[in-house]
Tab-separated table of C-alpha atoms in Angstrom:
chain	number	residue	atom	x	y	z
A	1	MET	CA	-1.769	27.213	21.649
A	2	THR	CA	-4.164	25.697	19.136
A	3	PRO	CA	-2.847	23.141	16.610
A	4	HIS	CA	-2.540	26.050	14.163
A	5	GLY	CA	-0.368	28.141	16.463
A	6	ILE	CA	-3.139	30.591	17.365
A	7	PRO	CA	-3.392	31.588	21.037
A	8	ARG	CA	-6.346	29.918	22.755
A	9	GLY	CA	-9.322	32.136	23.552
A	10	ASP	CA	-8.817	31.988	27.303
A	11	THR	CA	-5.224	33.231	26.881
A	12	ALA	CA	-5.541	35.973	24.260
A	13	HIS	CA	-9.036	37.071	25.230
A	14	PRO	CA	-10.019	35.896	28.691
A	15	GLY	CA	-13.573	34.653	28.865
A	16	SER	CA	-13.917	34.089	25.131
A	17	GLY	CA	-14.790	30.818	23.469
A	18	THR	CA	-15.549	27.525	25.193
A	19	ASN	CA	-13.636	24.366	25.864
A	20	LEU	CA	-15.524	22.697	23.019
A	21	ASP	CA	-15.502	25.577	20.530
A	22	PRO	CA	-12.767	28.255	20.717
A	23	TRP	CA	-14.581	30.281	18.027
A	24	TYR	CA	-17.859	30.492	19.937
A	25	ASP	CA	-17.683	34.245	20.583
A	26	LEU	CA	-17.023	35.024	16.922
A	27	TYR	CA	-20.253	33.574	15.541
A	28	ALA	CA	-22.918	35.957	14.278
A	29	GLU	CA	-25.784	36.543	16.707
A	30	ARG	CA	-28.242	34.874	14.346
A	31	THR	CA	-26.539	31.501	14.820
A	32	ALA	CA	-28.202	31.338	18.224
A	33	GLY	CA	-31.352	30.429	16.313
A	34	LEU	CA	-29.713	27.438	14.666
A	35	SER	CA	-30.578	24.160	16.322
A	36	ALA	CA	-31.036	20.576	15.262
A	37	SER	CA	-34.701	19.878	14.591
A	38	GLU	CA	-36.271	17.113	16.605
A	39	VAL	CA	-37.112	15.367	13.340
A	40	ARG	CA	-33.499	15.295	12.134
A	41	ALA	CA	-32.250	14.213	15.541
A	42	LEU	CA	-34.490	11.165	15.302
A	43	PHE	CA	-33.190	9.934	11.962
A	44	ALA	CA	-30.127	8.145	13.347
A	45	VAL	CA	-32.206	6.139	15.805
A	46	ALA	CA	-35.205	5.674	13.534
A	47	SER	CA	-33.059	4.263	10.745
A	48	ARG	CA	-32.218	1.192	12.797
A	49	PRO	CA	-34.049	-1.718	11.148
A	50	GLU	CA	-35.638	-2.931	14.379
A	51	VAL	CA	-37.293	0.468	15.032
A	52	VAL	CA	-40.657	1.241	13.469
A	53	SER	CA	-40.271	4.900	12.540
A	54	LEU	CA	-43.448	6.950	12.508
A	55	ALA	CA	-41.279	10.066	12.756
A	56	GLY	CA	-39.770	11.337	9.501
A	57	GLY	CA	-41.757	12.466	6.465
A	58	MET	CA	-39.805	10.380	3.971
A	59	PRO	CA	-41.689	9.620	0.739
A	60	TYR	CA	-42.048	5.982	-0.228
A	61	VAL	CA	-39.784	6.269	-3.273
A	62	SER	CA	-39.920	2.500	-3.883
A	63	ALA	CA	-43.356	3.106	-5.408
A	64	LEU	CA	-41.544	4.878	-8.255
A	65	PRO	CA	-40.535	2.306	-10.910
A	66	ALA	CA	-36.754	2.313	-11.250
A	67	ASP	CA	-36.879	1.968	-15.015
A	68	LEU	CA	-38.722	5.291	-15.351
A	69	ILE	CA	-35.776	7.111	-13.831
A	70	ALA	CA	-33.139	4.939	-15.532
A	71	ASP	CA	-34.684	5.484	-18.957
A	72	ALA	CA	-35.003	9.235	-18.362
A	73	PHE	CA	-31.366	9.348	-17.287
A	74	GLU	CA	-30.127	7.597	-20.441
A	75	ARG	CA	-32.148	9.868	-22.725
A	76	MET	CA	-31.125	12.992	-20.848
A	77	MET	CA	-27.414	12.168	-20.965
A	78	ARG	CA	-27.625	11.198	-24.614
A	79	ASN	CA	-29.431	14.378	-25.653
A	80	ASP	CA	-28.352	16.986	-23.082
A	81	GLY	CA	-25.345	15.522	-21.291
A	82	PRO	CA	-22.963	18.489	-21.611
A	83	GLN	CA	-25.671	20.939	-20.484
A	84	ALA	CA	-26.630	18.704	-17.551
A	85	LEU	CA	-23.041	18.670	-16.286
A	86	GLN	CA	-22.518	22.428	-16.657
A	87	TYR	CA	-23.455	25.512	-14.656
A	88	GLY	CA	-26.905	26.839	-15.419
A	89	SER	CA	-29.153	29.840	-14.955
A	90	GLY	CA	-29.831	31.216	-11.512
A	91	GLN	CA	-33.536	31.117	-12.372
A	92	GLY	CA	-33.615	27.541	-13.619
A	93	VAL	CA	-33.931	25.635	-16.881
A	94	PRO	CA	-36.735	27.171	-19.029
A	95	ALA	CA	-38.091	23.764	-20.106
A	96	LEU	CA	-38.568	22.686	-16.495
A	97	ARG	CA	-40.217	25.974	-15.620
A	98	GLU	CA	-42.737	25.311	-18.418
A	99	HIS	CA	-43.503	21.923	-16.851
A	100	ILE	CA	-43.890	23.562	-13.450
A	101	LEU	CA	-46.602	25.820	-14.870
A	102	GLU	CA	-48.412	22.705	-16.111
A	103	ILE	CA	-48.201	21.128	-12.664
A	104	MET	CA	-49.444	24.228	-10.854
A	105	ALA	CA	-52.346	24.528	-13.296
A	106	LEU	CA	-53.762	21.358	-11.685
A	107	GLU	CA	-54.424	23.490	-8.599
A	108	GLY	CA	-55.827	26.465	-10.465
A	109	ILE	CA	-52.643	28.517	-10.659
A	110	ARG	CA	-51.925	30.657	-13.691
A	111	GLY	CA	-48.526	32.221	-14.101
A	112	SER	CA	-45.690	33.155	-16.385
A	113	VAL	CA	-42.607	31.041	-16.871
A	114	ASP	CA	-40.655	34.237	-16.151
A	115	ASP	CA	-42.039	34.342	-12.599
A	116	VAL	CA	-40.909	30.807	-11.655
A	117	VAL	CA	-37.594	30.485	-9.815
A	118	VAL	CA	-36.162	26.971	-9.459
A	119	THR	CA	-34.496	26.282	-6.115
A	120	THR	CA	-32.619	23.494	-4.363
A	121	GLY	CA	-35.798	22.058	-2.909
A	122	SER	CA	-38.655	24.170	-1.579
A	123	GLN	CA	-36.800	24.362	1.743
A	124	HIS	CA	-34.213	26.503	-0.031
A	125	ALA	CA	-36.964	28.732	-1.423
A	126	LEU	CA	-38.299	29.172	2.104
A	127	GLU	CA	-34.845	30.187	3.309
A	128	LEU	CA	-34.393	32.664	0.439
A	129	VAL	CA	-37.740	34.363	1.076
A	130	THR	CA	-36.956	34.638	4.775
A	131	LYS	CA	-33.537	36.108	4.011
A	132	LEU	CA	-35.128	38.708	1.729
A	133	PHE	CA	-37.784	39.878	4.178
A	134	ILE	CA	-36.767	39.271	7.782
A	135	ASP	CA	-34.700	41.635	9.896
A	136	PRO	CA	-34.053	40.694	13.531
A	137	GLY	CA	-37.251	41.118	15.543
A	138	ASP	CA	-39.629	41.133	12.565
A	139	VAL	CA	-42.751	39.058	13.026
A	140	VAL	CA	-43.575	35.905	11.113
A	141	LEU	CA	-47.120	34.638	11.561
A	142	ALA	CA	-47.323	30.853	11.385
A	143	GLU	CA	-49.948	28.227	11.974
A	144	GLY	CA	-49.904	26.521	15.328
A	145	PRO	CA	-48.605	23.847	14.917
A	146	SER	CA	-46.299	24.614	11.993
A	147	TYR	CA	-43.658	22.880	9.872
A	148	VAL	CA	-40.675	22.191	12.114
A	149	THR	CA	-37.888	23.220	9.734
A	150	ALA	CA	-39.690	26.440	8.805
A	151	ILE	CA	-39.483	27.322	12.493
A	152	VAL	CA	-35.758	26.562	12.424
A	153	VAL	CA	-35.294	28.829	9.372
A	154	PHE	CA	-37.282	31.691	10.891
A	155	LYS	CA	-35.351	31.455	14.153
A	156	SER	CA	-32.047	31.456	12.282
A	157	PHE	CA	-32.924	34.914	10.934
A	158	GLN	CA	-33.996	36.063	14.405
A	159	ALA	CA	-37.665	36.359	13.541
A	160	ASP	CA	-40.334	36.753	16.214
A	161	ILE	CA	-42.584	33.768	15.467
A	162	ASN	CA	-46.215	34.133	16.495
A	163	HIS	CA	-48.496	31.132	16.098
A	164	VAL	CA	-52.110	31.494	14.994
A	165	PRO	CA	-54.495	28.761	16.209
A	166	MET	CA	-56.076	26.173	13.915
A	167	ASP	CA	-59.071	23.891	14.137
A	168	GLU	CA	-60.300	21.035	11.966
A	169	TYR	CA	-60.932	23.501	9.111
A	170	GLY	CA	-57.448	25.005	9.198
A	171	LEU	CA	-56.207	28.436	10.268
A	172	ILE	CA	-58.899	30.377	12.144
A	173	PRO	CA	-59.542	33.761	10.456
A	174	GLU	CA	-60.799	35.496	13.586
A	175	ALA	CA	-57.719	34.375	15.501
A	176	LEU	CA	-55.592	35.814	12.690
A	177	ARG	CA	-57.376	39.166	12.978
A	178	GLU	CA	-56.905	39.226	16.737
A	179	THR	CA	-53.216	38.294	16.477
A	180	ILE	CA	-52.544	41.009	13.893
A	181	ALA	CA	-54.353	43.621	15.991
A	182	ARG	CA	-52.449	42.635	19.133
A	183	LEU	CA	-49.064	42.755	17.429
A	184	ARG	CA	-49.785	46.045	15.664
A	185	ALA	CA	-50.885	47.588	18.971
A	186	ALA	CA	-47.541	46.518	20.417
A	187	GLY	CA	-45.708	48.240	17.553
A	188	LYS	CA	-44.532	45.017	15.923
A	189	LYS	CA	-43.658	44.805	12.231
A	190	ILE	CA	-45.380	41.815	10.584
A	191	LYS	CA	-43.651	40.650	7.406
A	192	PHE	CA	-45.576	37.580	6.236
A	193	LEU	CA	-47.941	34.749	7.078
A	194	TYR	CA	-46.464	31.282	6.554
A	195	THR	CA	-49.021	28.570	5.883
A	196	VAL	CA	-49.245	24.988	4.631
A	197	PRO	CA	-52.962	25.165	3.836
A	198	THR	CA	-53.374	21.763	2.187
A	199	PHE	CA	-52.780	18.575	4.242
A	200	SER	CA	-50.711	20.613	6.664
A	201	ASN	CA	-47.506	19.434	8.241
A	202	PRO	CA	-47.938	18.348	11.018
A	203	GLY	CA	-51.682	18.785	11.476
A	204	GLY	CA	-52.898	16.940	8.390
A	205	VAL	CA	-55.849	19.343	8.088
A	206	THR	CA	-56.867	21.388	5.047
A	207	LEU	CA	-57.928	25.024	5.008
A	208	THR	CA	-61.414	25.386	3.551
A	209	TRP	CA	-62.003	27.434	0.428
A	210	GLU	CA	-64.087	30.005	2.315
A	211	ARG	CA	-61.330	30.490	4.854
A	212	ARG	CA	-58.695	30.772	2.142
A	213	LEU	CA	-60.560	33.709	0.664
A	214	GLU	CA	-61.122	35.293	4.064
A	215	ILE	CA	-57.489	34.935	5.119
A	216	LEU	CA	-56.301	36.398	1.827
A	217	GLU	CA	-58.560	39.407	2.381
A	218	ILE	CA	-57.280	39.852	5.954
A	219	CYS	CA	-53.689	39.817	4.756
A	220	ARG	CA	-54.423	42.063	1.785
A	221	SER	CA	-56.124	44.694	3.954
A	222	ASN	CA	-53.234	44.610	6.439
A	223	GLY	CA	-50.419	44.673	3.871
A	224	ILE	CA	-49.134	41.232	4.896
A	225	LEU	CA	-47.527	38.892	2.371
A	226	VAL	CA	-48.680	35.255	2.281
A	227	LEU	CA	-46.093	32.508	1.909
A	228	GLU	CA	-48.037	29.463	0.691
A	229	ASP	CA	-46.066	26.218	1.047
A	230	ASN	CA	-47.702	23.342	-0.840
A	231	PRO	CA	-45.677	20.110	-0.897
A	232	TYR	CA	-48.652	17.742	-0.602
A	233	GLY	CA	-51.494	19.314	-2.586
A	234	LEU	CA	-51.575	16.680	-5.358
A	235	LEU	CA	-51.421	13.759	-2.914
A	236	TYR	CA	-55.107	13.645	-2.041
A	237	PHE	CA	-56.936	10.407	-1.270
A	238	ASP	CA	-60.683	10.744	-1.807
A	239	SER	CA	-61.466	14.139	-3.297
A	240	ALA	CA	-59.317	16.985	-4.563
A	241	PRO	CA	-58.685	19.778	-2.035
A	242	PRO	CA	-59.571	23.425	-2.659
A	243	GLN	CA	-57.451	25.228	-5.203
A	244	ALA	CA	-54.298	26.965	-4.085
A	245	MET	CA	-54.485	30.401	-2.492
A	246	ARG	CA	-52.168	31.632	-5.251
A	247	SER	CA	-54.915	30.802	-7.772
A	248	VAL	CA	-56.936	33.854	-6.674
A	249	GLU	CA	-54.202	36.184	-5.414
A	250	GLU	CA	-51.134	36.845	-7.550
A	251	ASP	CA	-49.677	40.033	-6.077
A	252	GLY	CA	-49.800	39.100	-2.404
A	253	VAL	CA	-48.794	35.408	-2.443
A	254	ILE	CA	-45.476	33.655	-2.907
A	255	TYR	CA	-46.151	30.019	-3.748
A	256	LEU	CA	-43.634	27.281	-2.923
A	257	GLY	CA	-43.670	23.883	-4.637
A	258	THR	CA	-41.429	20.832	-4.785
A	259	PHE	CA	-40.826	17.555	-6.593
A	260	SER	CA	-39.720	15.887	-3.366
A	261	LYS	CA	-43.128	14.431	-2.504
A	262	THR	CA	-44.565	13.714	-5.965
A	263	LEU	CA	-41.345	12.373	-7.495
A	264	ALA	CA	-38.293	11.956	-5.250
A	265	PRO	CA	-36.494	14.145	-2.700
A	266	GLY	CA	-33.039	13.085	-3.891
A	267	PHE	CA	-33.249	15.432	-6.874
A	268	ARG	CA	-33.480	18.418	-4.484
A	269	ILE	CA	-35.552	20.480	-6.917
A	270	GLY	CA	-38.262	22.882	-5.815
A	271	TRP	CA	-39.526	26.263	-6.932
A	272	ALA	CA	-41.080	29.578	-6.001
A	273	LEU	CA	-43.725	31.444	-7.978
A	274	ALA	CA	-43.471	35.055	-6.914
A	275	PRO	CA	-44.791	38.485	-7.875
A	276	HIS	CA	-42.547	40.081	-10.482
A	277	ALA	CA	-40.571	42.446	-8.252
A	278	ILE	CA	-39.946	39.761	-5.632
A	279	ARG	CA	-38.972	37.320	-8.383
A	280	GLU	CA	-36.030	39.523	-9.374
A	281	LYS	CA	-34.681	39.582	-5.832
A	282	LEU	CA	-35.203	35.820	-5.460
A	283	ILE	CA	-33.027	35.191	-8.512
A	284	LEU	CA	-30.261	37.382	-7.102
A	285	ALA	CA	-30.501	35.670	-3.720
A	286	ASN	CA	-30.473	32.267	-5.422
A	287	GLU	CA	-27.328	33.127	-7.353
A	288	ALA	CA	-25.652	34.455	-4.219
A	289	ALA	CA	-26.443	31.254	-2.334
A	290	VAL	CA	-25.849	28.444	-4.865
A	291	LEU	CA	-24.919	30.213	-8.126
A	292	SER	CA	-27.418	27.997	-9.941
A	293	PRO	CA	-29.698	25.102	-9.020
A	294	SER	CA	-28.579	21.698	-10.273
A	295	SER	CA	-28.797	21.532	-14.070
A	296	PHE	CA	-28.497	17.761	-13.809
A	297	GLY	CA	-31.511	17.397	-11.522
A	298	GLN	CA	-33.615	19.849	-13.512
A	299	LEU	CA	-32.942	18.174	-16.866
A	300	MET	CA	-33.589	14.736	-15.364
A	301	ILE	CA	-36.976	15.823	-14.076
A	302	SER	CA	-37.782	17.626	-17.313
A	303	GLU	CA	-37.028	14.469	-19.303
A	304	TYR	CA	-39.155	12.390	-16.929
A	305	LEU	CA	-42.090	14.781	-17.286
A	306	ASN	CA	-41.670	14.791	-21.067
A	307	THR	CA	-41.818	11.036	-21.470
A	308	ALA	CA	-43.455	9.362	-18.439
A	309	ASP	CA	-47.113	9.230	-17.457
A	310	TRP	CA	-46.360	11.318	-14.384
A	311	LYS	CA	-50.008	11.914	-13.525
A	312	ALA	CA	-50.572	8.167	-13.318
A	313	GLN	CA	-47.496	7.891	-11.102
A	314	ILE	CA	-48.901	10.510	-8.739
A	315	ASP	CA	-52.104	8.497	-8.630
A	316	THR	CA	-50.042	5.449	-7.654
A	317	PHE	CA	-48.533	7.427	-4.790
A	318	ARG	CA	-52.032	8.463	-3.706
A	319	GLY	CA	-53.119	4.846	-3.446
A	320	THR	CA	-49.976	3.884	-1.556
A	321	TYR	CA	-50.377	6.620	1.014
A	322	ARG	CA	-54.133	6.091	1.320
A	323	ASP	CA	-53.524	2.451	2.321
A	324	ARG	CA	-50.964	3.546	4.899
A	325	ARG	CA	-53.250	6.221	6.327
A	326	ASP	CA	-56.064	3.698	6.670
A	327	ALA	CA	-53.731	1.286	8.445
A	328	MET	CA	-52.732	3.990	10.925
A	329	LEU	CA	-56.265	5.176	11.628
A	330	GLY	CA	-57.450	1.602	12.123
A	331	ALA	CA	-54.582	0.808	14.489
A	332	LEU	CA	-55.171	3.977	16.511
A	333	ALA	CA	-58.854	3.117	16.903
A	334	GLU	CA	-57.955	-0.409	18.019
A	335	HIS	CA	-55.046	0.279	20.363
A	336	LEU	CA	-55.363	3.918	21.499
A	337	PRO	CA	-59.055	4.881	21.511
A	338	GLN	CA	-58.437	7.265	24.434
A	339	LEU	CA	-56.474	9.591	22.129
A	340	SER	CA	-57.863	11.963	19.516
A	341	TRP	CA	-56.348	12.588	16.110
A	342	THR	CA	-56.777	14.139	12.700
A	343	VAL	CA	-58.256	12.249	9.759
A	344	PRO	CA	-56.285	13.618	6.788
A	345	ASN	CA	-57.581	13.441	3.227
A	346	GLY	CA	-54.031	13.543	1.860
A	347	GLY	CA	-50.415	14.143	2.663
A	348	PHE	CA	-48.243	12.220	5.112
A	349	TYR	CA	-49.298	12.939	8.688
A	350	VAL	CA	-51.685	12.321	11.544
A	351	TRP	CA	-51.612	14.714	14.510
A	352	ALA	CA	-52.512	12.966	17.747
A	353	THR	CA	-53.456	14.345	21.152
A	354	MET	CA	-52.810	12.497	24.407
A	355	PRO	CA	-54.306	13.231	27.848
A	356	ASP	CA	-53.128	16.568	29.214
A	357	HIS	CA	-50.756	15.126	31.804
A	358	LEU	CA	-48.583	13.288	29.288
A	359	ASP	CA	-45.422	14.742	27.760
A	360	SER	CA	-44.558	13.408	24.292
A	361	LYS	CA	-40.972	14.670	24.401
A	362	ALA	CA	-40.217	13.131	27.788
A	363	MET	CA	-41.890	9.915	26.674
A	364	LEU	CA	-39.834	9.532	23.486
A	365	PRO	CA	-36.839	7.667	24.993
A	366	ARG	CA	-39.216	5.076	26.408
A	367	ALA	CA	-40.876	4.754	23.012
A	368	VAL	CA	-37.517	4.192	21.312
A	369	LYS	CA	-36.782	1.520	23.924
A	370	GLU	CA	-39.998	-0.146	22.752
A	371	LEU	CA	-38.661	0.172	19.183
A	372	VAL	CA	-41.047	2.809	17.896
A	373	ALA	CA	-40.333	6.463	17.057
A	374	TYR	CA	-42.514	9.518	16.509
A	375	THR	CA	-42.005	13.288	16.518
A	376	PRO	CA	-42.928	15.179	19.724
A	377	GLY	CA	-45.471	17.953	19.301
A	378	THR	CA	-43.159	20.560	20.819
A	379	ALA	CA	-41.042	20.412	17.639
A	380	PHE	CA	-43.825	22.190	15.761
A	381	TYR	CA	-44.127	25.226	18.011
A	382	ALA	CA	-41.698	28.058	18.679
A	383	ASP	CA	-43.236	28.746	22.087
A	384	GLY	CA	-43.099	25.372	23.841
A	385	ASN	CA	-46.667	24.295	23.136
A	386	GLY	CA	-47.594	20.844	21.832
A	387	ARG	CA	-46.373	18.964	24.901
A	388	ASN	CA	-49.150	16.368	24.812
A	389	ASN	CA	-49.220	16.112	21.018
A	390	LEU	CA	-47.272	13.925	18.634
A	391	ARG	CA	-46.939	13.700	14.874
A	392	LEU	CA	-47.297	10.253	13.346
A	393	SER	CA	-46.050	9.795	9.781
A	394	PHE	CA	-47.657	7.080	7.684
A	395	CYS	CA	-45.803	7.757	4.430
A	396	TYR	CA	-42.844	5.389	4.662
A	397	PRO	CA	-43.563	2.199	6.685
A	398	THR	CA	-45.662	-0.568	5.190
A	399	PRO	CA	-49.196	-0.993	6.575
A	400	ASP	CA	-48.107	-3.984	8.665
A	401	PHE	CA	-45.235	-2.040	10.187
A	402	ILE	CA	-47.561	0.891	10.882
A	403	ARG	CA	-49.968	-1.365	12.753
A	404	GLU	CA	-47.098	-2.871	14.743
A	405	GLY	CA	-45.688	0.575	15.454
A	406	ILE	CA	-49.007	1.821	16.847
A	407	ARG	CA	-49.287	-1.340	18.973
A	408	ARG	CA	-45.841	-0.640	20.435
A	409	LEU	CA	-46.752	3.004	20.965
A	410	SER	CA	-49.899	1.979	22.840
A	411	THR	CA	-47.743	0.005	25.268
A	412	VAL	CA	-45.761	3.155	26.030
A	413	ILE	CA	-48.723	5.526	26.321
A	414	ASN	CA	-50.863	3.164	28.373
A	415	GLY	CA	-47.883	2.496	30.616
A	416	GLU	CA	-47.463	6.241	31.156
A	417	ILE	CA	-51.133	6.641	31.997
A	418	ASP	CA	-51.016	3.731	34.469
A	419	LEU	CA	-47.876	5.128	36.093
A	420	LEU	CA	-49.374	8.575	36.541
A	421	ASN	CA	-52.603	7.126	37.905
A	422	THR	CA	-50.624	5.084	40.415
A	423	PHE	CA	-48.687	8.053	41.806
A	424	SER	CA	-51.117	10.912	41.264
A	425	GLN	CA	-53.023	10.520	44.579
A	426	THR	CA	-56.124	11.551	42.645
A	427	ALA	CA	-58.793	10.009	40.540
A	428	PRO	CA	-57.716	8.371	37.278
A	429	LEU	CA	-56.566	10.748	34.571
A	430	LYS	CA	-59.385	11.998	32.430
A	431	THR	CA	-59.281	10.686	28.878
A	432	VAL	CA	-61.363	11.952	26.009
A	433	PRO	CA	-62.952	9.191	23.929
A	434	LEU	CA	-62.385	9.388	20.200
A	435	LYS	CA	-65.129	11.058	18.229
A	436	GLN	CA	-65.854	9.562	14.865
A	437	GLY	CA	-64.655	11.674	11.986
A	438	ILE	CA	-62.649	14.823	12.621
A	439	ALA	CA	-60.954	14.960	16.007
A	440	SER	CA	-58.300	17.598	15.536
A	441	PRO	CA	-56.390	19.815	15.668
A	442	PRO	CA	-57.230	19.563	19.362
A	443	PRO	CA	-58.463	22.409	21.574
A	444	ASN	CA	-54.982	23.038	22.992
A	445	ILE	CA	-53.533	23.737	19.549
A	446	ASP	CA	-53.065	27.412	20.274
């Protein structure tokens, strides 16, 4: 008997359940797609103070002056305290949605406040869109490599994830055409293309303006929705990226945004800008999931945007992350010149490629032993690719810690190369010298 007096699975229903989970056979089939992401699994280890974590994409929130938030909190509670502590609309606070339009206008997006739906972070918006569109077996097209938790979400709804190759200019239009044709010939139903076109996670590359237009036309002619995820677009370093895809296509693009990277992730406030008909279903799905997004978080952010010089604060973040990127690129050139990597103009990530014979996932325990962590490339593919790739995050550690982390990583990688050369019975492993400038995504990215 269980502690609750219920017969155990192997007694009442032979063969049901497991020793660890007596309810195993009762879960919905879609739970088979639920798994801990390799990024989340690293957090416990990477949070140890002696480990230099180049793994998680945590914003450097210490660059946000504490008094800006404290002052906004006092004003918000004084003026709107009862509203902040109460339930709210399933669509979000109108004042914040007005501010969101102002923010999106910086990337060329025009829209109506009625078409903005506030969510509990953009991750929640991604989950809601997937819930609305995906039946088991439906196809999601995604960049290869793609955002790790998006893959987790798509799998949880039993989607058939098909990666489309990228190069240093982003998603390859011809590869998209070929993938669509192949899937349609096989009788597959394609629901949407998921893309992070600006400073992609994990690739760090940016889709060119010409390709944005071409990809939009491909999707339009094939009746495929585009899900444009843009957490990093305002965090550019040298020159502004191309305008958002949503700026030129309103009916066929759902745009996802967030305050997690340009303000702070602890507020858990994001949004979706959707075509009108989809917007209505998003609101219903939002209400079914959370009833209403946090009124407290929305009014806090609204007060901050009303009173702070938030554009100057974003510029401060740009400088902070630019210094960290430069530290990482310099350390890679000094300690690991046999690798190739992206040279991002914004965002949080560098995507590195090791010699073909190395396995970043198998190598990770040895890296942690050397007190450095990264995210294996396999986390960013649904099909097992990315074995000799790794994502390096420069957003959180200081420049000195980044340089030390890359030095430690070089000890691990060079040790792996030496070990393989010793036991390979062949000539030394071929390494590709770093080319100046763009060096990624690498040829094996598909």
